[in-house]
């Protein structure tokens, strides 16, 4: 059976060239992300050593995104709500977290010529970047997108259309990345929100994510078997909690490093 023949709620997924093209595009995008980071490392090789852990974080994030979009998990996600939720966690929470810890903007700034790096810095200071990277906006895009996905027909539509499927997963990753970066990003952020704001937003996001998981436990999407729906909802709840706890730890670890007394001989060093 074609990996896109299945569907949920009696809405069959459309098999054909569109899905094949989508898989090819995903492979190309992941390849660009992997190659681009490697080129950045090569271009910045003459500067101070780049932390190995950041490189490992980036490529682990690429691997998680690939696992959520390609292969057996993505194939099973068209007929299994539990598999769908595994992909959701990998692409929307784990991959963004790991890739944010890879600090790609910082690496890019190191790799670019000074004049180009200054232009990039100016772009990062633009108003619309400031809006998109504010924790309240990023959390709204992230949590709001999830509620929209699971409480409307969008969940069924994305399994019937490669275009809708692509847009939903693009939003899932981008919103997850923006949200994570707004809280614990290592890259330069001239508009970084205060610790109280970031803490409050994270608490509210955790609540919204947990409430949605509980709602799905009692009201799985139409056409999803009750046992499969409950398993998927539990995975969303406990898997999301694991990532959220990691965010809390990293948020407060970063705050501790940023606020501890420093001497001229003790430079600020990220704990991660």
XYZ file of N, CA and C in Angstrom:
816
model
N 0.836 -1.193 0.000
C 0.000 0.000 0.000
C 0.868 1.239 0.000
N 0.526 2.217 -0.795
C 1.275 3.468 -0.849
C 1.259 4.129 0.512
N 2.362 4.760 0.902
C 2.458 5.329 2.236
C 1.452 6.427 2.458
N 0.804 6.935 1.441
C -0.173 8.007 1.617
C -1.580 7.564 1.248
N -1.817 6.264 1.169
C -3.159 5.803 0.822
C -4.135 5.904 1.981
N -3.626 5.828 3.208
C -4.507 5.832 4.373
C -4.996 7.212 4.712
N -5.984 7.265 5.631
C -6.484 8.555 6.085
C -7.207 8.383 7.382
N -7.788 9.482 7.887
C -8.532 9.458 9.118
C -9.946 9.938 8.838
N -10.874 9.445 9.643
C -12.234 9.950 9.563
C -12.910 9.721 8.244
N -12.514 8.664 7.532
C -13.164 8.366 6.269
C -12.720 9.243 5.130
N -11.679 10.069 5.365
C -11.167 10.925 4.303
C -9.891 10.302 3.780
N -9.935 9.638 2.613
C -8.746 8.958 2.122
C -7.687 9.942 1.660
N -6.446 9.636 1.989
C -5.362 10.461 1.479
C -5.210 10.229 -0.017
N -4.818 11.265 -0.722
C -4.685 11.178 -2.170
C -3.279 10.714 -2.514
N -3.173 9.551 -3.122
C -1.872 9.039 -3.529
C -1.505 9.632 -4.880
N -0.217 9.751 -5.135
C 0.183 10.215 -6.451
C 1.431 11.066 -6.404
N 1.659 11.766 -7.511
C 2.881 12.526 -7.680
C 3.045 13.617 -6.644
N 1.936 14.242 -6.201
C 2.049 15.327 -5.233
C 2.782 14.875 -3.973
N 2.466 13.679 -3.490
C 3.101 13.179 -2.272
C 4.566 12.823 -2.532
N 4.848 12.304 -3.708
C 6.236 12.000 -4.052
C 7.063 13.270 -4.116
N 6.508 14.297 -4.741
C 7.193 15.591 -4.822
C 7.430 16.159 -3.423
N 6.433 16.027 -2.557
C 6.572 16.527 -1.190
C 7.740 15.842 -0.480
N 7.831 14.524 -0.625
C 8.934 13.804 0.007
C 10.283 14.283 -0.530
N 10.346 14.523 -1.826
C 11.588 15.012 -2.431
C 11.937 16.390 -1.886
N 10.940 17.267 -1.770
C 11.171 18.612 -1.237
C 11.668 18.543 0.207
N 11.076 17.658 0.997
C 11.508 17.496 2.392
C 12.974 17.067 2.452
N 13.338 16.084 1.625
C 14.728 15.621 1.601
C 15.662 16.758 1.215
N 15.264 17.544 0.210
C 16.102 18.666 -0.233
C 16.261 19.712 0.862
N 15.167 20.051 1.544
C 15.235 21.060 2.603
C 16.110 20.594 3.762
N 15.948 19.341 4.146
C 16.785 18.808 5.217
C 18.255 18.774 4.782
N 18.475 18.436 3.511
C 19.841 18.434 2.998
C 20.453 19.818 2.996
N 19.659 20.832 2.633
C 20.140 22.217 2.656
C 20.508 22.619 4.079
N 19.657 22.244 5.048
C 19.959 22.560 6.442
C 21.246 21.908 6.918
N 21.452 20.656 6.542
C 22.661 19.936 6.953
C 23.900 20.498 6.266
N 23.792 20.718 4.941
C 24.937 21.226 4.181
C 25.257 22.669 4.559
N 24.212 23.489 4.747
C 24.436 24.890 5.096
C 25.197 25.036 6.400
N 24.863 24.228 7.378
C 25.560 24.300 8.670
C 27.022 23.877 8.497
N 27.233 22.822 7.702
C 28.603 22.353 7.461
C 29.425 23.431 6.752
N 28.823 24.116 5.789
C 29.525 25.198 5.096
C 29.836 26.346 6.046
N 28.907 26.627 6.971
C 29.160 27.668 7.965
C 30.348 27.304 8.850
N 30.416 26.057 9.251
C 31.559 25.611 10.057
C 32.868 25.762 9.289
N 32.828 25.428 8.010
C 34.041 25.529 7.188
C 34.444 26.992 7.001
N 33.469 27.867 6.739
C 33.777 29.278 6.498
C 34.300 29.966 7.755
N 33.874 29.506 8.925
C 34.285 30.130 10.187
C 35.430 29.381 10.852
N 36.096 28.509 10.103
C 37.107 27.637 10.706
C 38.297 28.415 11.261
N 38.542 29.630 10.771
C 39.685 30.410 11.236
C 39.409 31.173 12.517
N 38.191 31.147 12.988
C 37.838 31.874 14.198
C 37.975 30.961 15.415
N 37.532 31.444 16.569
C 37.638 30.635 17.779
C 36.864 29.330 17.602
N 37.275 28.275 18.286
C 36.631 26.965 18.091
C 35.120 27.019 18.346
N 34.390 26.377 17.483
C 32.938 26.284 17.639
C 32.626 25.087 18.534
N 31.779 25.269 19.568
C 31.487 24.144 20.481
C 30.926 22.935 19.745
N 31.532 21.789 19.967
C 31.092 20.568 19.309
C 29.644 20.248 19.653
N 29.229 20.535 20.894
C 27.866 20.192 21.306
C 26.827 20.910 20.456
N 27.137 22.119 19.996
C 26.170 22.842 19.159
C 26.016 22.168 17.796
N 27.107 21.702 17.260
C 27.037 20.960 15.997
C 26.214 19.689 16.172
N 26.468 18.980 17.263
C 25.724 17.746 17.525
C 24.235 18.039 17.729
N 23.919 19.120 18.429
C 22.521 19.505 18.617
C 21.845 19.745 17.260
N 22.517 20.487 16.390
C 21.919 20.829 15.094
C 21.609 19.577 14.273
N 22.578 18.693 14.172
C 22.363 17.511 13.335
C 21.411 16.512 13.988
N 21.358 16.485 15.302
C 20.345 15.668 15.971
C 18.957 16.223 15.682
N 18.842 17.551 15.634
C 17.565 18.164 15.279
C 17.149 17.847 13.858
N 18.099 17.888 12.932
C 17.823 17.509 11.542
C 17.326 16.067 11.488
N 17.973 15.191 12.252
C 17.582 13.776 12.257
C 16.171 13.604 12.813
N 15.825 14.349 13.861
C 14.477 14.256 14.429
C 13.424 14.757 13.443
N 13.722 15.855 12.764
C 12.789 16.368 11.761
C 12.598 15.351 10.643
N 13.693 14.720 10.215
C 13.610 13.705 9.164
C 12.773 12.520 9.630
N 12.957 12.105 10.884
C 12.196 10.971 11.405
C 10.711 11.274 11.483
N 10.377 12.543 11.719
C 8.977 12.922 11.802
C 8.295 13.086 10.452
N 9.080 13.297 9.398
C 8.515 13.594 8.084
C 8.696 12.484 7.056
N 9.659 11.599 7.295
C 9.987 10.563 6.318
C 10.097 9.216 7.014
N 9.954 8.145 6.269
C 10.169 6.825 6.826
C 8.959 6.244 7.528
N 9.176 5.258 8.383
C 8.071 4.492 8.968
C 7.121 5.315 9.840
N 7.632 6.294 10.580
C 6.747 7.108 11.426
C 5.793 7.918 10.559
N 6.333 8.588 9.552
C 5.493 9.385 8.665
C 4.503 8.507 7.903
N 4.922 7.323 7.505
C 4.033 6.407 6.792
C 2.884 5.974 7.690
N 3.205 5.580 8.924
C 2.169 5.112 9.851
C 1.258 6.246 10.305
N 1.750 7.476 10.275
C 0.974 8.612 10.780
C -0.313 8.856 9.998
N -0.417 8.321 8.782
C -1.619 8.526 7.981
C -2.767 7.608 8.406
N -2.449 6.587 9.183
C -3.500 5.676 9.641
C -3.511 5.500 11.151
N -2.474 5.955 11.831
C -2.370 5.796 13.284
C -2.226 7.159 13.939
N -3.133 7.476 14.860
C -3.055 8.744 15.581
C -1.833 8.764 16.504
N -1.489 7.629 17.061
C -0.313 7.551 17.927
C 0.958 7.854 17.146
N 1.090 7.264 15.957
C 2.245 7.552 15.111
C 2.246 9.014 14.686
N 1.067 9.533 14.379
C 0.963 10.957 14.040
C 1.511 11.811 15.176
N 1.186 11.450 16.421
C 1.632 12.241 17.555
C 3.132 12.115 17.776
N 3.699 10.953 17.464
C 5.161 10.818 17.528
C 5.806 11.806 16.565
N 5.273 11.860 15.334
C 5.782 12.814 14.356
C 5.598 14.246 14.816
N 4.459 14.538 15.440
C 4.174 15.882 15.949
C 5.216 16.301 16.980
N 5.533 15.400 17.904
C 6.509 15.715 18.946
C 7.909 15.883 18.355
N 8.272 15.003 17.418
C 9.599 15.088 16.817
C 9.783 16.372 16.029
N 8.798 16.705 15.207
C 8.934 17.857 14.319
C 8.636 19.183 15.014
N 7.641 19.197 15.898
C 7.195 20.463 16.472
C 7.824 20.833 17.796
N 8.462 19.856 18.484
C 9.013 20.164 19.799
C 10.486 19.762 19.925
N 10.807 18.500 19.619
C 12.179 18.034 19.837
C 13.146 18.645 18.823
N 12.804 18.582 17.533
C 13.694 19.137 16.505
C 13.927 20.630 16.699
N 12.888 21.457 16.926
C 13.146 22.878 17.171
C 14.051 23.122 18.374
N 13.839 22.381 19.458
C 14.669 22.558 20.644
C 16.138 22.279 20.326
N 16.406 21.162 19.686
C 17.780 20.798 19.371
C 18.414 21.783 18.388
N 17.643 22.215 17.393
C 18.205 23.111 16.379
C 18.426 24.512 16.929
N 17.584 24.958 17.835
C 17.820 26.249 18.502
C 19.131 26.185 19.283
N 19.381 25.058 19.956
C 20.628 24.894 20.706
C 21.841 24.814 19.779
N 21.601 24.583 18.498
C 22.686 24.602 17.528
C 23.142 25.997 17.149
N 22.398 27.036 17.572
C 22.755 28.445 17.341
C 23.119 28.742 15.888
N 22.214 28.491 14.931
C 22.567 28.665 13.517
C 22.818 30.118 13.120
N 22.118 31.060 13.738
C 22.338 32.471 13.383
C 23.720 32.926 13.825
N 24.116 32.516 15.018
C 25.453 32.864 15.501
C 26.519 32.306 14.572
N 26.346 31.058 14.151
C 27.311 30.459 13.228
C 27.318 31.216 11.901
N 26.150 31.599 11.424
C 26.061 32.351 10.172
C 26.789 33.681 10.280
N 26.622 34.379 11.405
C 27.285 35.666 11.605
C 28.804 35.500 11.604
N 29.271 34.389 12.156
C 30.711 34.124 12.181
C 31.250 33.804 10.790
N 30.417 33.179 9.977
C 30.872 32.712 8.670
C 30.819 33.792 7.591
N 29.924 34.775 7.754
C 29.725 35.788 6.724
C 30.783 36.885 6.792
N 31.059 37.547 5.660
C 31.900 38.750 5.698
C 31.260 39.814 6.598
N 32.078 40.690 7.148
C 31.602 41.668 8.132
C 30.453 42.519 7.597
N 30.541 42.962 6.336
C 29.496 43.833 5.794
C 28.153 43.095 5.684
N 28.208 41.853 5.254
C 26.991 41.058 5.130
C 26.434 40.721 6.513
N 27.323 40.427 7.454
C 26.886 40.133 8.819
C 26.177 41.333 9.436
N 26.650 42.542 9.128
C 25.989 43.744 9.656
C 24.591 43.899 9.067
N 24.435 43.566 7.787
C 23.106 43.631 7.176
C 22.167 42.624 7.840
N 22.661 41.432 8.094
C 21.855 40.419 8.770
C 21.461 40.895 10.167
N 22.410 41.524 10.849
C 22.115 42.048 12.175
C 21.026 43.111 12.110
N 21.088 43.960 11.083
C 20.052 44.973 10.914
C 18.695 44.347 10.628
N 18.684 43.279 9.839
C 17.437 42.589 9.544
C 16.831 42.001 10.820
N 17.672 41.447 11.681
C 17.186 40.860 12.932
C 16.590 41.902 13.870
N 16.950 43.174 13.642
C 16.419 44.250 14.477
C 15.137 44.862 13.908
N 14.678 44.355 12.767
C 13.494 44.919 12.119
C 12.244 44.681 12.957
N 11.233 45.502 12.720
C 10.025 45.454 13.536
C 9.311 44.123 13.422
N 9.196 43.599 12.205
C 8.407 42.382 12.046
C 9.119 41.159 12.624
N 10.457 41.172 12.625
C 11.193 40.106 13.310
C 10.978 40.231 14.813
N 10.961 41.453 15.296
C 10.707 41.680 16.721
C 9.344 41.139 17.133
N 8.350 41.336 16.263
C 7.002 40.853 16.569
C 6.962 39.329 16.550
N 7.505 38.727 15.497
C 7.448 37.268 15.349
C 8.195 36.534 16.455
N 9.262 37.130 16.958
C 10.078 36.454 17.961
C 9.694 36.826 19.386
N 8.632 37.596 19.555
C 8.174 37.877 20.911
C 7.513 36.614 21.463
N 7.790 36.256 22.709
C 7.244 35.006 23.251
C 5.731 34.900 23.179
N 5.014 36.006 23.384
C 3.550 35.953 23.340
C 3.069 35.598 21.937
N 3.650 36.219 20.927
C 3.266 35.943 19.541
C 3.663 34.521 19.161
N 4.894 34.141 19.484
C 5.373 32.804 19.131
C 4.546 31.713 19.813
N 4.200 31.926 21.080
C 3.394 30.938 21.801
C 1.987 30.858 21.226
N 1.433 31.995 20.830
C 0.099 32.004 20.229
C 0.091 31.252 18.905
N 1.109 31.484 18.083
C 1.208 30.764 16.808
C 1.353 29.264 17.047
N 2.120 28.902 18.065
C 2.387 27.494 18.337
C 1.154 26.799 18.915
N 0.691 27.268 20.066
C -0.460 26.635 20.720
C -1.735 26.816 19.905
N -1.908 28.007 19.330
C -3.105 28.260 18.528
C -3.179 27.359 17.317
N -2.036 27.121 16.688
C -2.016 26.230 15.536
C -2.396 24.810 15.899
N -1.967 24.362 17.081
C -2.306 23.004 17.521
C -3.795 22.870 17.806
N -4.366 23.857 18.482
C -5.803 23.815 18.756
C -6.604 23.842 17.460
N -6.161 24.653 16.503
C -6.842 24.712 15.209
C -6.751 23.380 14.485
N -5.587 22.751 14.553
C -5.382 21.477 13.861
C -6.297 20.385 14.397
N -6.419 20.301 15.713
C -7.118 19.163 16.313
C -8.579 19.413 16.647
N -9.053 20.621 16.481
C -10.460 20.902 16.793
C -11.259 21.310 15.564
N -10.661 21.208 14.381
C -11.350 21.522 13.137
C -11.125 20.394 12.138
N -11.644 20.564 10.945
C -11.458 19.567 9.889
C -10.052 19.582 9.302
N -9.224 20.508 9.757
C -7.874 20.612 9.216
C -7.096 19.312 9.385
N -7.315 18.607 10.487
C -6.609 17.347 10.724
C -6.907 16.334 9.620
N -8.163 16.250 9.193
C -8.526 15.321 8.130
C -8.069 15.830 6.765
N -8.165 17.124 6.564
C -7.791 17.693 5.273
C -6.312 17.478 4.963
N -5.480 17.544 5.996
C -4.046 17.440 5.707
C -3.648 16.036 5.265
N -4.475 15.041 5.605
C -4.185 13.681 5.152
C -4.772 13.398 3.768
N -5.544 14.335 3.264
C -6.125 14.168 1.935
C -5.438 15.038 0.891
N -4.604 15.980 1.331
C -3.964 16.909 0.413
C -2.499 17.078 0.777
N -1.622 16.838 -0.184
C -0.193 17.013 0.067
C 0.137 18.466 0.361
N -0.555 19.402 -0.298
C -0.290 20.821 -0.079
C -0.656 21.237 1.339
N -1.840 20.799 1.807
C -2.261 21.130 3.164
C -1.336 20.451 4.175
N -0.972 19.225 3.898
C -0.055 18.484 4.761
C 1.267 19.244 4.905
N 1.777 19.745 3.786
C 3.041 20.478 3.807
C 2.914 21.770 4.607
N 1.826 22.511 4.409
C 1.644 23.776 5.122
C 1.498 23.560 6.621
N 0.742 22.533 7.001
C 0.554 22.246 8.426
C 1.884 21.904 9.080
N 2.676 21.069 8.440
C 3.941 20.663 9.040
C 4.977 21.780 8.995
N 4.917 22.610 7.982
C 5.804 23.778 7.951
C 5.481 24.710 9.120
N 4.192 24.947 9.325
C 3.787 25.793 10.457
C 4.205 25.157 11.781
N 4.012 23.852 11.897
C 4.346 23.152 13.132
C 5.812 23.349 13.489
N 6.696 23.206 12.506
C 8.124 23.357 12.776
C 8.506 24.813 13.028
N 8.065 25.714 12.155
C 8.452 27.120 12.286
C 7.931 27.713 13.594
N 6.666 27.424 13.918
C 6.103 27.935 15.169
C 6.851 27.356 16.365
N 7.190 26.070 16.303
C 7.950 25.458 17.384
C 9.330 26.072 17.531
N 9.964 26.367 16.401
C 11.302 26.966 16.445
C 11.250 28.385 17.013
N 10.305 29.197 16.522
C 10.190 30.572 17.005
C 9.893 30.602 18.499
N 9.000 29.714 18.943
C 8.641 29.671 20.350
C 9.851 29.297 21.204
N 10.560 28.257 20.797
C 11.729 27.816 21.564
C 12.810 28.883 21.583
N 13.075 29.494 20.409
C 14.100 30.538 20.334
C 13.731 31.751 21.177
N 12.445 32.079 21.236
C 12.025 33.245 22.020
C 12.252 33.038 23.518
N 12.319 31.767 23.943
C 12.501 31.462 25.363
C 13.961 31.244 25.736
N 14.659 30.430 24.953
C 16.008 30.009 25.366
C 17.038 30.173 24.258
N 16.729 30.940 23.223
C 17.623 31.046 22.081
C 19.024 31.508 22.461
N 20.027 30.877 21.837
C 21.423 31.277 22.045
C 21.859 32.330 21.047
N 21.125 32.475 19.964
C 21.486 33.434 18.925
C 21.218 34.863 19.376
N 21.877 35.838 18.742
C 21.644 37.239 19.097
C 20.167 37.601 18.977
N 19.636 38.248 19.989
C 18.235 38.681 19.981
C 18.166 40.060 20.627
N 18.181 41.116 19.808
C 18.158 42.468 20.364
C 16.847 42.810 21.063
N 15.837 41.960 20.888
C 14.522 42.248 21.483
C 14.146 41.200 22.529
N 15.112 40.587 23.155
C 14.829 39.511 24.100
C 13.877 39.973 25.198
N 12.804 39.232 25.398
C 11.833 39.566 26.439
C 12.427 39.289 27.812
N 11.853 39.926 28.814
C 12.348 39.763 30.176
C 12.088 38.346 30.689
N 12.815 37.976 31.721
C 12.640 36.658 32.320
C 11.208 36.453 32.835
N 10.594 37.421 33.527
C 9.207 37.214 33.964
C 8.241 36.964 32.809
N 8.418 37.672 31.695
C 7.541 37.492 30.542
C 7.731 36.102 29.956
N 8.972 35.698 29.762
C 9.236 34.374 29.188
C 8.730 33.260 30.099
N 8.912 33.435 31.400
C 8.440 32.423 32.350
C 6.927 32.295 32.316
N 6.233 33.438 32.295
C 4.770 33.425 32.280
C 4.242 32.793 31.001
N 4.868 33.134 29.872
C 4.434 32.572 28.593
C 4.636 31.065 28.578
N 5.760 30.599 29.086
C 6.023 29.158 29.106
C 4.993 28.439 29.972
N 4.648 29.003 31.119
C 3.640 28.390 31.991
C 2.297 28.301 31.275
N 1.897 29.366 30.610
C 0.620 29.378 29.903
C 0.632 28.401 28.729
N 1.768 28.314 28.033
C 1.853 27.370 26.916
C 1.731 25.938 27.416
N 2.422 25.623 28.510
C 2.339 24.275 29.073
C 0.897 23.941 29.430
N 0.193 24.904 30.006
C -1.210 24.684 30.363
C -2.058 24.429 29.124
N -1.871 25.255 28.077
C -2.658 25.106 26.856
C -2.378 23.765 26.184
N -1.115 23.351 26.166
C -0.725 22.085 25.550
C -1.310 20.909 26.330
N -1.259 20.993 27.655
C -1.773 19.910 28.494
C -3.294 19.794 28.402
N -3.968 20.940 28.386
C -5.433 20.930 28.271
C -5.854 20.317 26.940
N -5.136 20.670 25.862
C -5.461 20.099 24.555
C -5.266 18.586 24.560
N -4.187 18.116 25.190
C -3.941 16.667 25.258
C -5.066 15.972 26.018
N -5.518 16.560 27.111
C -6.616 15.970 27.885
C -7.919 15.995 27.085
N -8.132 17.065 26.335
C -9.338 17.172 25.510
C -9.329 16.086 24.428
N -8.156 15.865 23.828
C -8.041 14.835 22.796
C -8.232 13.437 23.383
N -7.836 13.252 24.632
C -8.035 11.959 25.274
C -9.524 11.622 25.335
N -10.340 12.631 25.619
C -11.788 12.422 25.717
C -12.500 12.576 24.381
N -11.902 13.367 23.469
C -12.553 13.646 22.184
C -11.540 13.493 21.047
N -11.130 12.278 20.721
C -10.189 12.107 19.604
C -10.832 12.553 18.300
N -10.025 12.891 17.302
C -10.582 13.296 16.006
C -11.534 12.246 15.453
N -12.530 12.694 14.737
C -13.522 11.789 14.159
C -12.841 10.728 13.300
N -13.246 9.486 13.497
C -12.691 8.388 12.721
C -11.500 7.704 13.365
N -10.933 8.313 14.405
C -9.804 7.695 15.106
C -10.339 6.716 16.143
N -9.792 5.514 16.151
C -10.210 4.515 17.130
C -9.968 5.043 18.543
N -10.919 4.827 19.472
C -10.769 5.368 20.836
C -9.450 5.000 21.506
N -9.030 3.744 21.395
C -7.784 3.318 22.041
C -6.582 4.034 21.424
N -6.599 4.157 20.102
C -5.525 4.868 19.399
C -5.525 6.341 19.792
N -6.713 6.937 19.900
C -6.823 8.333 20.294
C -6.297 8.569 21.701
N -6.626 7.666 22.618
C -6.157 7.827 23.999
C -4.632 7.676 24.078
N -4.105 6.700 23.337
C -2.652 6.499 23.340
C -1.932 7.720 22.774
N -2.467 8.272 21.685
C -1.860 9.450 21.091
C -1.933 10.657 22.009
N -3.080 10.831 22.682
C -3.241 11.951 23.604
C -2.294 11.830 24.789
N -2.128 10.610 25.310
C -1.195 10.406 26.417
C 0.238 10.689 25.992
N 0.570 10.299 24.769
C 1.906 10.576 24.248
C 2.126 12.081 24.130
N 1.110 12.790 23.653
C 1.202 14.246 23.557
C 1.410 14.866 24.932
N 0.672 14.362 25.915
C 0.723 14.921 27.274
C 2.087 14.670 27.920
N 2.503 13.412 27.965
C 3.739 13.089 28.676
C 4.984 13.438 27.863
N 4.921 13.248 26.551
C 6.046 13.649 25.717
C 6.239 15.155 25.726
N 5.112 15.898 25.666
C 5.193 17.344 25.753
C 5.747 17.796 27.079
N 5.352 17.114 28.157
C 5.870 17.449 29.483
C 7.392 17.296 29.539
N 7.906 16.247 28.915
C 9.352 16.015 28.936
C 10.097 17.170 28.269
N 9.593 17.617 27.122
C 10.228 18.738 26.435
C 10.040 20.023 27.239
N 8.861 20.213 27.814
C 8.591 21.425 28.593
C 9.494 21.509 29.820
N 9.729 20.394 30.483
C 10.642 20.392 31.633
C 12.054 20.782 31.183
N 12.453 20.271 30.033
C 13.766 20.647 29.488
C 13.835 22.146 29.230
N 12.763 22.716 28.677
C 12.727 24.154 28.440
C 12.834 24.935 29.741
N 12.149 24.479 30.769
C 12.205 25.159 32.069
C 13.632 25.153 32.608
N 14.277 23.990 32.557
C 15.648 23.875 33.058
C 16.584 24.796 32.291
N 16.479 24.787 30.958
C 17.358 25.615 30.136
C 17.065 27.093 30.323
N 15.785 27.447 30.484
C 15.422 28.850 30.693
C 16.068 29.386 31.966
N 15.961 28.643 33.050
C 16.507 29.126 34.319
C 18.027 28.991 34.370
N 18.583 28.004 33.671
C 20.035 27.907 33.598
C 20.610 29.108 32.858
N 19.965 29.498 31.759
C 20.412 30.674 31.025
C 20.277 31.945 31.838
N 19.179 32.060 32.579
C 18.968 33.232 33.433
C 20.029 33.295 34.533
N 20.373 32.131 35.084
C 21.384 32.090 36.145
C 22.736 32.576 35.621
N 23.113 32.098 34.429
C 24.391 32.499 33.851
C 24.384 33.989 33.519
N 23.260 34.489 33.001
C 23.193 35.887 32.584
C 23.204 36.858 33.753
N 22.773 36.421 34.923
C 22.642 37.344 36.063
C 23.695 37.142 37.148
N 24.517 36.101 37.039
C 25.508 35.881 38.090
C 26.616 36.928 37.987
N 27.232 37.283 39.098
C 28.322 38.268 39.072
C 29.473 37.772 38.206
N 30.041 38.703 37.454
C 31.155 38.354 36.587
C 32.341 39.258 36.869
N 33.515 38.715 36.676
C 34.725 39.523 36.760
C 35.282 39.682 35.363
N 36.245 40.511 35.208
C 36.834 40.743 33.884
C 37.495 39.484 33.343
N 37.816 38.547 34.244
C 38.482 37.318 33.799
C 37.502 36.162 33.699
N 36.237 36.424 33.943
C 35.239 35.352 33.896
C 34.168 35.706 32.868
N 34.421 35.418 31.587
C 33.457 35.758 30.548
C 32.157 34.966 30.687
N 31.127 35.546 30.132
C 29.814 34.883 30.136
C 29.864 33.665 29.220
N 29.544 32.498 29.787
C 29.587 31.265 29.012
C 28.235 30.599 29.115
N 27.674 30.233 27.975
C 26.395 29.560 27.974
C 26.499 28.196 28.630
N 25.489 27.805 29.452
C 25.536 26.482 30.050
C 25.215 25.387 29.067
N 24.748 25.764 27.855
C 24.398 24.757 26.880
C 24.741 25.235 25.471
